[in-house]
Coordinates of C-alpha atoms in Angstrom, one line a residue:
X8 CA 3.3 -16.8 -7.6
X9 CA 6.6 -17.4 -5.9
X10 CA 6.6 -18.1 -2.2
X11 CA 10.1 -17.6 -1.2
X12 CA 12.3 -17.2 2.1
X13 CA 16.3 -17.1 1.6
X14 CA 18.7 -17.2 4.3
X15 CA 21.8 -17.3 4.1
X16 CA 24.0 -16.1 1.3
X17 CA 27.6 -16.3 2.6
X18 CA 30.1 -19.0 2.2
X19 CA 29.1 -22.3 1.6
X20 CA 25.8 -22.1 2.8
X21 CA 22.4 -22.8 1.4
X22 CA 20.1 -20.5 0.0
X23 CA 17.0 -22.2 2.0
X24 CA 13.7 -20.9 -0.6
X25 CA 11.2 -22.5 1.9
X26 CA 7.1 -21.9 1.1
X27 CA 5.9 -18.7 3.6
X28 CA 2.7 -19.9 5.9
X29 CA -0.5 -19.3 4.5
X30 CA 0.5 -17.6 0.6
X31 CA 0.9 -20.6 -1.6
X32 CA -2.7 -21.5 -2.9
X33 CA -4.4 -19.8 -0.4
X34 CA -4.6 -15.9 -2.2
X35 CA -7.4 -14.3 -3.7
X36 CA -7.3 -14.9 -7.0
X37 CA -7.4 -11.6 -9.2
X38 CA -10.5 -11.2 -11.6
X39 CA -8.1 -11.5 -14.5
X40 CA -6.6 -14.7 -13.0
X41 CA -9.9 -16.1 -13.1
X42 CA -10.8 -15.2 -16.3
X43 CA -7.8 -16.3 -17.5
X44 CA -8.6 -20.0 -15.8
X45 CA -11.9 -20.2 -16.7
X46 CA -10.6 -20.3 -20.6
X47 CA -8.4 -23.6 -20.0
X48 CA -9.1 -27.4 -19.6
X49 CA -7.5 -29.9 -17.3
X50 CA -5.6 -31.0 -19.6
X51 CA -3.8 -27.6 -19.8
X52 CA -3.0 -27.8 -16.3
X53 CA -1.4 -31.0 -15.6
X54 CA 1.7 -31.0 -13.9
X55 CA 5.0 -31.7 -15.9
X56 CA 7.5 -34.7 -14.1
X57 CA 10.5 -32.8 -12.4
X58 CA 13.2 -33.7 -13.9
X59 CA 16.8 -34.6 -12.4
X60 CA 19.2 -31.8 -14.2
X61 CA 18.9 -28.9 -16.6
X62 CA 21.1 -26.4 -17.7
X63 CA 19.2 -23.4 -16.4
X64 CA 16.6 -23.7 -14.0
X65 CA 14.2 -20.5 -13.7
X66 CA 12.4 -19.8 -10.5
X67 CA 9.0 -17.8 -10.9
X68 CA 6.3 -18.0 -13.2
X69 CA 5.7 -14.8 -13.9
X70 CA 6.6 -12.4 -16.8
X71 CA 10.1 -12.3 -15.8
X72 CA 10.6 -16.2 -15.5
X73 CA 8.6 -16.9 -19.0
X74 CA 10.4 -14.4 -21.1
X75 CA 13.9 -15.3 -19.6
X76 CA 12.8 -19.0 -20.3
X77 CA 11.4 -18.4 -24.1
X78 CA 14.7 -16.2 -24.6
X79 CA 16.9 -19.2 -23.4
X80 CA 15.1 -21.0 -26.4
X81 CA 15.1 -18.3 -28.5
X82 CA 18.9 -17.9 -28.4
X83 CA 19.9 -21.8 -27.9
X84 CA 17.1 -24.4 -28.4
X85 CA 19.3 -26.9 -27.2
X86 CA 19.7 -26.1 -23.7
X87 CA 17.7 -28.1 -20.9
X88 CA 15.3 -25.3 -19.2
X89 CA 13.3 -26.0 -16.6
X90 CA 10.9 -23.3 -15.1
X91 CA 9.8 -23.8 -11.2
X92 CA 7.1 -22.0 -9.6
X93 CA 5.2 -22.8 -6.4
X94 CA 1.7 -21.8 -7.5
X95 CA 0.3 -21.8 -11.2
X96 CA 2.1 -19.3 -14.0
X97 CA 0.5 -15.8 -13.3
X98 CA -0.9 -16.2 -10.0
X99 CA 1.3 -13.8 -8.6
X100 CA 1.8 -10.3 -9.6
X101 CA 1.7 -10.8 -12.8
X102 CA -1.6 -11.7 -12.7
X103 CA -2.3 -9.1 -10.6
X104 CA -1.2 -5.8 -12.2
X105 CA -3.4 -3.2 -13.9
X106 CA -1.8 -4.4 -17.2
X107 CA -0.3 -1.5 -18.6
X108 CA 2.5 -2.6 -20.9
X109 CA 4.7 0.4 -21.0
X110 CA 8.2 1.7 -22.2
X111 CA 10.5 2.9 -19.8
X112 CA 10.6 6.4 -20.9
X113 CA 9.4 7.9 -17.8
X114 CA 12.2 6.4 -15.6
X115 CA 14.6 8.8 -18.6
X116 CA 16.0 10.4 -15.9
X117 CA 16.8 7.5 -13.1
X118 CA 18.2 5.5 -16.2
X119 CA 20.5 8.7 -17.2
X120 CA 22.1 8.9 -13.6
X121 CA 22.7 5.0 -13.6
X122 CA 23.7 4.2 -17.1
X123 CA 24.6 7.7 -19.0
X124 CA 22.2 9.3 -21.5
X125 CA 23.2 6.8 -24.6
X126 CA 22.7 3.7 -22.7
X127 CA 19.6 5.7 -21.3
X128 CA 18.7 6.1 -24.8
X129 CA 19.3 2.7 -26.4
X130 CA 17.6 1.1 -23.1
X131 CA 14.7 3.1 -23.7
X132 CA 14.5 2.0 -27.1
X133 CA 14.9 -1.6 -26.5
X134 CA 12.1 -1.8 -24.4
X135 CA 9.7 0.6 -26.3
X136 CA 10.5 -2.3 -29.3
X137 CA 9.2 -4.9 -26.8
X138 CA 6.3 -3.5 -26.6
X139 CA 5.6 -4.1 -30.6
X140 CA 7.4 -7.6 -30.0
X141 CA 5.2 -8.8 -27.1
X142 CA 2.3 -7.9 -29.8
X143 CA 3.7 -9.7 -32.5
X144 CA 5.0 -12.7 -29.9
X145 CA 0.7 -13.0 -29.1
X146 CA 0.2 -12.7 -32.8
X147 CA 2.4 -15.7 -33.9
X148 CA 1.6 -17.8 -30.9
X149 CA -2.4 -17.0 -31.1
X150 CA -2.5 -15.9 -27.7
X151 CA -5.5 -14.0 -27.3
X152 CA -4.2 -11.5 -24.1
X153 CA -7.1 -8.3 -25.4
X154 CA -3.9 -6.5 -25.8
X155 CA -4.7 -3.1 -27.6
X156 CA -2.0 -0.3 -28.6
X157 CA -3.7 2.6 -27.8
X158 CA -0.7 4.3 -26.1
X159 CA -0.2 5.1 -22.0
X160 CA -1.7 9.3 -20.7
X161 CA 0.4 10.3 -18.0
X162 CA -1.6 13.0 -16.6
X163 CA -2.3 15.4 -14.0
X164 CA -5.7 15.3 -11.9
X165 CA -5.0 18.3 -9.8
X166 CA -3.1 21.8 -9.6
X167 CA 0.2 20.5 -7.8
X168 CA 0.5 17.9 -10.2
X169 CA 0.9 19.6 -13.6
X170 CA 3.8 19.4 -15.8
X171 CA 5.0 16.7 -13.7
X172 CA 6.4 14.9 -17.0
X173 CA 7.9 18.3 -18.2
X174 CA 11.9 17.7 -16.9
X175 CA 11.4 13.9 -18.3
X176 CA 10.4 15.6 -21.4
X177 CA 13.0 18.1 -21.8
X178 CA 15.8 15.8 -20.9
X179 CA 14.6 13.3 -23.6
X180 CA 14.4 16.1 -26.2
X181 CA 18.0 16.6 -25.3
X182 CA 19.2 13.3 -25.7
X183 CA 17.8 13.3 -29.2
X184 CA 14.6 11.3 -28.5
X185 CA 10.8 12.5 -28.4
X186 CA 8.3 9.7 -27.4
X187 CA 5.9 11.7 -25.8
X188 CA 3.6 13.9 -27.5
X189 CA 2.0 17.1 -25.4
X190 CA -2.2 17.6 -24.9
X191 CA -3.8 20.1 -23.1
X192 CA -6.4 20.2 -21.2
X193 CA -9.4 20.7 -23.6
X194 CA -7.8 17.2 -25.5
X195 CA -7.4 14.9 -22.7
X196 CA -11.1 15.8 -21.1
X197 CA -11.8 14.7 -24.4
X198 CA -9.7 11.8 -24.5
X199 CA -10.6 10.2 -21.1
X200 CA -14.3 11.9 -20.5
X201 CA -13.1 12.6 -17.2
X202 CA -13.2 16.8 -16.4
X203 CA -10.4 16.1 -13.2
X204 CA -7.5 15.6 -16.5
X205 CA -5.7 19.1 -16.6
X206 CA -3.8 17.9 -19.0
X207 CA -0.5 15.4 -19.7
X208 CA 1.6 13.7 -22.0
X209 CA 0.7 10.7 -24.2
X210 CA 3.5 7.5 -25.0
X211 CA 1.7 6.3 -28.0
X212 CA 3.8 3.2 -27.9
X213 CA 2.3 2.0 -25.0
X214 CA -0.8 -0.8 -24.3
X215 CA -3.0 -2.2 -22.6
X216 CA -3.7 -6.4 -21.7
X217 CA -5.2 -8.8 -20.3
X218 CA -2.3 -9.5 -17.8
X219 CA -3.1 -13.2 -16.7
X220 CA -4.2 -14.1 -20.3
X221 CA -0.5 -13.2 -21.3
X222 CA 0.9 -15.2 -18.9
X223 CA -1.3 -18.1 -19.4
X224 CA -0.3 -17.7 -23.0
X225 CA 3.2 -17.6 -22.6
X226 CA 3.4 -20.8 -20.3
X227 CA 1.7 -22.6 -23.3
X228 CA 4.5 -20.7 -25.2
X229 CA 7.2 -22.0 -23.2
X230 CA 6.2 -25.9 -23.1
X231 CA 5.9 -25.5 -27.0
X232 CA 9.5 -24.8 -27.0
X233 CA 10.5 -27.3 -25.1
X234 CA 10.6 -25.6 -21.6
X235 CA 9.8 -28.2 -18.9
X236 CA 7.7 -26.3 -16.6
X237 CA 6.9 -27.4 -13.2
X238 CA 3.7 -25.5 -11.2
X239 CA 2.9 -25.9 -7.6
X240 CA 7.0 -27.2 -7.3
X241 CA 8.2 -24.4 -4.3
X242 CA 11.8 -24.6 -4.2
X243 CA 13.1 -25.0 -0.5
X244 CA 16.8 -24.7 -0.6
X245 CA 19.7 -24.3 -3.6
X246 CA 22.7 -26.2 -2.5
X247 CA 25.9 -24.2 -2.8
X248 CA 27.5 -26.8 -5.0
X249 CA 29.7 -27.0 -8.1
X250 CA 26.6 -27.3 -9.8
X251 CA 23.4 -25.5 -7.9
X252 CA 21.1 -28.2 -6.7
X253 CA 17.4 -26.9 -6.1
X254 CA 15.5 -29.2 -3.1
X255 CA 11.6 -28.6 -4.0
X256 CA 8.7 -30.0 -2.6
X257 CA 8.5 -33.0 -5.3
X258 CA 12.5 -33.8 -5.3
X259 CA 15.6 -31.9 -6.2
X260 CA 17.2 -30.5 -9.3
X261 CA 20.9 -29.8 -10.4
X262 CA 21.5 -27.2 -12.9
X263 CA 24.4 -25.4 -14.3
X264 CA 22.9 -21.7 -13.5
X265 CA 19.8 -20.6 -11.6
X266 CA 17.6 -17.6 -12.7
X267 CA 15.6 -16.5 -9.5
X268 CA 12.7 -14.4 -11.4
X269 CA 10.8 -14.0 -8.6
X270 CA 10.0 -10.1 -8.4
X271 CA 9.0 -8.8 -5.1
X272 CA 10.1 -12.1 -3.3
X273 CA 13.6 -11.4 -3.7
X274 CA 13.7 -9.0 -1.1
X275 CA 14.2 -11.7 1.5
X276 CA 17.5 -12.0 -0.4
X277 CA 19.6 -10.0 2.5
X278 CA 22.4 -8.7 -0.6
X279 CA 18.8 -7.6 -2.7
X280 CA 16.7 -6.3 0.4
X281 CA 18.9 -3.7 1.2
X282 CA 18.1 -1.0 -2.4
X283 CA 14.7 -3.0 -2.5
X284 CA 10.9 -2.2 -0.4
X285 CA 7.9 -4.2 -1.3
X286 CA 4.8 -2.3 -0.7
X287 CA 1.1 -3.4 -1.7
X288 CA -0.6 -1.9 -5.4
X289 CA -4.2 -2.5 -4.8
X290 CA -7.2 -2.5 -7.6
X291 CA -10.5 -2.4 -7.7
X292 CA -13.2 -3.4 -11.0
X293 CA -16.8 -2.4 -11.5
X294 CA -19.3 -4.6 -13.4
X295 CA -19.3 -3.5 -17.1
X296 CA -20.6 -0.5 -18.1
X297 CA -19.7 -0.3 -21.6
X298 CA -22.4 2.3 -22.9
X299 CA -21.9 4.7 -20.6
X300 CA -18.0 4.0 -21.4
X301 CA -19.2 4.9 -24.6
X302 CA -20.9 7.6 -23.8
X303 CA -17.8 9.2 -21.6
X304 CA -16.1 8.9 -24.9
X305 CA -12.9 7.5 -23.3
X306 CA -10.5 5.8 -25.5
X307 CA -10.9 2.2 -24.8
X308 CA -7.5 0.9 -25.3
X309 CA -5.7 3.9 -23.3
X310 CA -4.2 3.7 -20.0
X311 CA -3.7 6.4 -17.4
X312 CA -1.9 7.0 -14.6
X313 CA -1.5 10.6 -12.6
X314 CA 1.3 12.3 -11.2
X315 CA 1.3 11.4 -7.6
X316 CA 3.7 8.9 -5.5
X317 CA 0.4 7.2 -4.4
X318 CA -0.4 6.8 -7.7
X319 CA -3.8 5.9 -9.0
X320 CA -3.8 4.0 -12.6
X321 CA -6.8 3.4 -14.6
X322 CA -8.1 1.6 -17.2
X323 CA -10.8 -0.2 -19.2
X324 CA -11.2 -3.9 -19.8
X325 CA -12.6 -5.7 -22.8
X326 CA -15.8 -6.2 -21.2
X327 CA -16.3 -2.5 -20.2
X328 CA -15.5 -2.5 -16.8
X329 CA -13.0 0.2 -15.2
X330 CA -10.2 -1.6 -13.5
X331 CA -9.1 1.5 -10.8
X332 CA -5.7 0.9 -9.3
X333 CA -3.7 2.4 -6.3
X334 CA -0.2 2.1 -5.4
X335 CA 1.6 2.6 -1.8
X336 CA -0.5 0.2 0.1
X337 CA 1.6 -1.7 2.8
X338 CA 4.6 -1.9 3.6
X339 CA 6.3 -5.5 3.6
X340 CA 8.9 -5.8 7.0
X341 CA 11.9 -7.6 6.0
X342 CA 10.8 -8.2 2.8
X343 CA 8.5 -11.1 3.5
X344 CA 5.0 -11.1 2.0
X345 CA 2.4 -11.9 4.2
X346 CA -0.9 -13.1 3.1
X347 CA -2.4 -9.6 3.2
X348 CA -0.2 -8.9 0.3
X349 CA -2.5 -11.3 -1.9
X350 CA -6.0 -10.9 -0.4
X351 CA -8.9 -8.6 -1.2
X352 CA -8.3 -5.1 -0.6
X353 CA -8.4 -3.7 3.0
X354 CA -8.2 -0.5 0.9
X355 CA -11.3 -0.6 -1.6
X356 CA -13.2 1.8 -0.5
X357 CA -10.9 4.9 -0.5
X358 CA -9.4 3.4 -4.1
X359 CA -13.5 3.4 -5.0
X360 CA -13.8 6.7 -3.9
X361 CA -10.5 7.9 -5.9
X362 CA -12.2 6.4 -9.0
X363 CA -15.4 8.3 -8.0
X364 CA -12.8 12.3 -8.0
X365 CA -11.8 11.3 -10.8
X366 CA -14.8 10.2 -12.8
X367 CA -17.5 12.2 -10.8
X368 CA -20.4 10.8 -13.3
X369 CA -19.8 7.3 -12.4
X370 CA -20.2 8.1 -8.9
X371 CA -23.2 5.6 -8.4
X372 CA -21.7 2.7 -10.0
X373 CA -20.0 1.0 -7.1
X374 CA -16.7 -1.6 -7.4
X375 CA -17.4 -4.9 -6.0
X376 CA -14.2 -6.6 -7.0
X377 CA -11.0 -6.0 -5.3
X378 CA -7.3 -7.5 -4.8
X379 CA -4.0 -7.0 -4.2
X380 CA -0.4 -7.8 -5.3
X381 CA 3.3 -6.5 -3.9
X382 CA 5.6 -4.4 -5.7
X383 CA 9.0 -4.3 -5.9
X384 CA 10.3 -0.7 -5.7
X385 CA 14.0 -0.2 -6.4
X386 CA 16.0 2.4 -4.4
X387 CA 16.4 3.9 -7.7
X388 CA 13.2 2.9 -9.3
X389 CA 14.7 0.9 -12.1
X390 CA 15.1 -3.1 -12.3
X391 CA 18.2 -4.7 -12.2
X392 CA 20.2 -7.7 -13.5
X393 CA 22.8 -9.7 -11.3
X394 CA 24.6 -12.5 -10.4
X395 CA 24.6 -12.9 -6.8
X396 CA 28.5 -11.8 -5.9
X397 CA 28.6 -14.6 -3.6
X398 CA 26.4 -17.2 -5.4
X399 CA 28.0 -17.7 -8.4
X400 CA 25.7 -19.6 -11.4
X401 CA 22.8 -18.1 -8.9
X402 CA 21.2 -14.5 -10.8
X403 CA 18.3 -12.6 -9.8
X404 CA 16.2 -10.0 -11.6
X405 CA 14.6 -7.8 -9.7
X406 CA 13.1 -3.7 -9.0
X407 CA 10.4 -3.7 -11.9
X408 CA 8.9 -0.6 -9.3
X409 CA 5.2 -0.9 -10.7
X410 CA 5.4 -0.9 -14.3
X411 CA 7.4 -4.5 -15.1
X412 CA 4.9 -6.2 -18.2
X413 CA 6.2 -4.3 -20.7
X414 CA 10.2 -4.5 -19.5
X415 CA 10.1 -8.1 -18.3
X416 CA 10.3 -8.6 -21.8
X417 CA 13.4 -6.9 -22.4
X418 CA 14.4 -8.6 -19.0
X419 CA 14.0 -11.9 -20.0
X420 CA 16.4 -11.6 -23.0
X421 CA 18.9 -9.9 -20.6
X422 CA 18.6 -12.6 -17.5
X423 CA 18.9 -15.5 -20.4
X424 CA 22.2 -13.8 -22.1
X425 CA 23.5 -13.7 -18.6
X426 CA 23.0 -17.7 -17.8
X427 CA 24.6 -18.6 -21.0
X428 CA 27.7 -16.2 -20.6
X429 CA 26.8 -14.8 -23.5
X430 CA 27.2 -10.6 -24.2
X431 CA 24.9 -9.5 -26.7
X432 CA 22.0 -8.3 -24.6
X433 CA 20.3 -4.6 -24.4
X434 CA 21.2 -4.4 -20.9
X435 CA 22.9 -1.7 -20.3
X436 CA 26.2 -1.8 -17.5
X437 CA 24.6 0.4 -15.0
X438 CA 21.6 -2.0 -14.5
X439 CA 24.0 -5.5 -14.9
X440 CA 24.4 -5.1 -11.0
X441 CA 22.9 -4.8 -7.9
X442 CA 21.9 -1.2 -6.8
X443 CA 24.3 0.8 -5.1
X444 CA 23.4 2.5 -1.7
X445 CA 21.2 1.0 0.9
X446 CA 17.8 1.4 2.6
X447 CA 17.3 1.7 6.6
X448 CA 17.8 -1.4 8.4
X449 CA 14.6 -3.3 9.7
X450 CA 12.7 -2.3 11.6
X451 CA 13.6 1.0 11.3
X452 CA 12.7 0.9 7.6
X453 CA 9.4 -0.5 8.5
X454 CA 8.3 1.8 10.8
X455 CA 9.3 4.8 8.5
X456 CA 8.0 3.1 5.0
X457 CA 4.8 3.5 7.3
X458 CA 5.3 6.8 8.4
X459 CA 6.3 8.2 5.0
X460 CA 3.5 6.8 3.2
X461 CA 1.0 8.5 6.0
X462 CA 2.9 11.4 4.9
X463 CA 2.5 10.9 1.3
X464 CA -1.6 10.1 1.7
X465 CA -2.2 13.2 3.3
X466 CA -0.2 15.4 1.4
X467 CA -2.0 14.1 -1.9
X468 CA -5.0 14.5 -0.1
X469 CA -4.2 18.3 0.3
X470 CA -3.3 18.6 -3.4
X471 CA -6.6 17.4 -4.2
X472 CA -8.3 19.4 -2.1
X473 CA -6.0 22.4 -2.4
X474 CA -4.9 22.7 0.7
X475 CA -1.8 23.8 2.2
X476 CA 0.4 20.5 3.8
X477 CA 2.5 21.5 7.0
X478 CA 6.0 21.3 7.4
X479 CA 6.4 18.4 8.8
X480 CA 3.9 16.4 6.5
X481 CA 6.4 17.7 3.6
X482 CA 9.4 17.0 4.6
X483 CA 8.2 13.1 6.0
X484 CA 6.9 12.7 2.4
X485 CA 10.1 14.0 0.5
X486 CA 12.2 10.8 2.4
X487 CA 9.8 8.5 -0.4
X488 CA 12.1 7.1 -2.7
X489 CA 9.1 5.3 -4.8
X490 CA 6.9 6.3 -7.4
X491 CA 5.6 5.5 -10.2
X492 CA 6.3 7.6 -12.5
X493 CA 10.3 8.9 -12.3
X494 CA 10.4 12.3 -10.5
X495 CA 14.4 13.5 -12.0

């Protein structure tokens, strides 16, 4: 977890990353965070010694910030890496996600209008490959993340929502690439146990994981390769300087470039902030229930997601639990996440209730465990790459828009070809910058992030009750530039 606050990006001024009140060490932890602690010792805590230089300090301990670390090590074991984060590695949103690792083949038609269809393509086929390399990156490095290939159903739980996929689908075809195979109705009941699936498409490529065992895994990763990483070390201020100096908590550091993997928290960055909202993804588990799992007869290694903007994202874990998952919970104003954005869920019980439509036999087993984590939504919906025009060494990577486990990895080899000037990186120009067009200005964008998502509730709440929406509930939910799931 990252607790940033930057101010100040013009000139010769500092970047001031001070710790927000109440968020460092105070957040729920997720259930997967504490599974994932309960498996270490001491020992594999203990904090590193900050050291006085590197060539490339990272910021964040999440996906992003490991796999742009391991990919500067990967590509030049020599250089001096040193990873910051404020909390412990995974705490934050990475620890806190459904843990869907997925391509980025549902976004075809965003990446398309950005990049151009090949750079669409060969994007999309760079990060469907990370998926198989994250798998053989746990393999090598005997991290044990539960992470199971069983492919990603994007599917449709109501009338309004079917064929949802199909423009995605044809567009692909076009392009020359088929990822997604077709199942109707009669297969995906079948599939999932669930009678609410009309039917969908299927990215076989896809997983499922233990998110905070990954991250966990890929800290012990990174210090076997040499990457000094430094936990509950919140950076305050980066020096405009020659040389970037980072002022933290337990002393400064100078390095030659800055990688500020910090997800959702960049959107305090005024130059970021204005093509990025953070808004709250909220979850819920059950105790296990593996034999009536069983006896559902849904494929345990298969994630799901629906077709709405709100969208609801399911899974099982290795212990037989359903993890339930809702996105479009609040809205962040000006970017900065407040404590509510790493607490329980204020919105368990309607998220319980959406497990219960969608898997009406399980409707008296109740889900006790909740949290929450912010997203960082994209203008566009797809991440982006940068150096700050006005911080030069300084480069963020940022707009993951819900579904970031499986392309951080891609990311990471992107972020560390840009710190070491080098070119030979899957990024493709169109997402090597910071999004064009802009967002509302606060609080204007705050009060209609809240309005539109009222909007959005109740116009899914129609759709699953098939009902007519009015007018005006319509056209306040069209102004949503977020979802999941890429809508053309």
């Amino acid at each position: 977890m990252v607790s940033t606050r930057l101010h100040g990006l013009r000139g010769s001024d500092p970047l001031r990353v001070a710790p927000q009140r109440g968020i460092a060490g105070t957040a729920t932890s997720s259930l997967w965070f504490e599974q994932a602690m309960a498996h270490e010792s001491g020992s594999a805590q203990a904090e590193a010694e900050l050291p006085a230089t590197a060539d490339v300090a990272v910021v964040g301990g999440g996906f992003t910030g490991l796999w742009t670390a391991l990919a500067l090590k990967r590509r030049r074991p020599s250089v001096e890496v040193v990873l910051l984060e404020a909390d412990l590695c995974g705490s934050g949103a990475s620890g806190r996600n459904g843990g869907f690792i997925l391509t980025s083949w549902s976004k075809f038609s965003s990446l398309r209008t950005a990049c151009g269809e090949a750079d669409a393509v060969a994007y999309g086929r760079a990060v469907q490959d990370g998926v198989g390399a994250i798998a053989r990156f746990c393999a090598d490095h005997e991290i044990d993340a539960l992470l199971r290939g069983e492919g990603w159903l994007w599917a449709a739980t109501n009338d309004a929502q079917m064929d949802s996929w199909q423009e995605t689908v044809e567009q692909l075809d076009a392009a020359g690439a088929q990822p997604f195979e077709l199942v109707g109705a009669e297969a995906v009941q079948a599939l999932t146990g669930s009678p609410v699936h009309r039917g969908g498409v299927i990215d076989p490529a896809a997983a499922v994981v233990q998110p905070a065992l990954l991250a966990r895994g890929l800290r012990r990763a990174a210090i076997a390769a040499g990457v000094i990483v430094c936990e509950r070390t919140p950076v305050q201020t980066i020096e405009a300087t020659v040389s970037p100096m980072l002022i933290t908590a337990r002393g400064g550091l100078r390095a030659e470039r800055v990688v500020l993997a910090t997800g959702a928290w960049a959107a305090v960055i005024p130059e970021v902030r204005r093509a990025l909202v953070v808004v709250a993804s909220d979850i819920v588990a059950t105790e296990p229930i593996p034999d009536r799992l069983r006896e559902l007869g849904w494929r345990h290694g298969l994630g799901i997601s629906d077709s709405r903007r709100l969208v609801n994202y399911y899974r099982q874990s290795e212990d037989g639990r359903v993890v339930f998952g809702k996105g479009g919970g609040g809205v962040a104003l000006r970017g900065q996440i407040r404590p509510g954005f790493l607490g329980s869920s204020p919105r368990a019980r309607d998220i319980t209730g959406q497990f219960h439509y969608v898997f009406p036999m399980l409707a008296d087993v109740p889900a006790p465990r909740s949290w929450r984590g912010p997203v960082d939504y994209s203008i566009n919906g797809l991440p982006f790459f940068a150096e700050l025009p006005e911080r030069p060494g300084v480069i963020v990577g940022a707009g993951f828009s819900g579904s970031g486990v499986g392309p951080a990895y891609t990311a990471g080899d992107v972020l560390a070809a840009i710190a070491l000037g080098e070119d030979d990186h899957p990024g493709p120009e169109g997402l090597c910058r910071l999004p064009g067009g802009a967002m509302p200005p606060e609080p204007l964008r705050f009060a209609g992030g809240v309005a539109v998502r009222a909007a959005v509730a109740r116009k899914e709440a129609d759709e699953d009750g098939g009902r007519r929406t009015g007018r005006v509930t319509r056209a306040l939910a069209a102004l949503d530039p977020t979802s999941f799931v890429d809508r053309g």
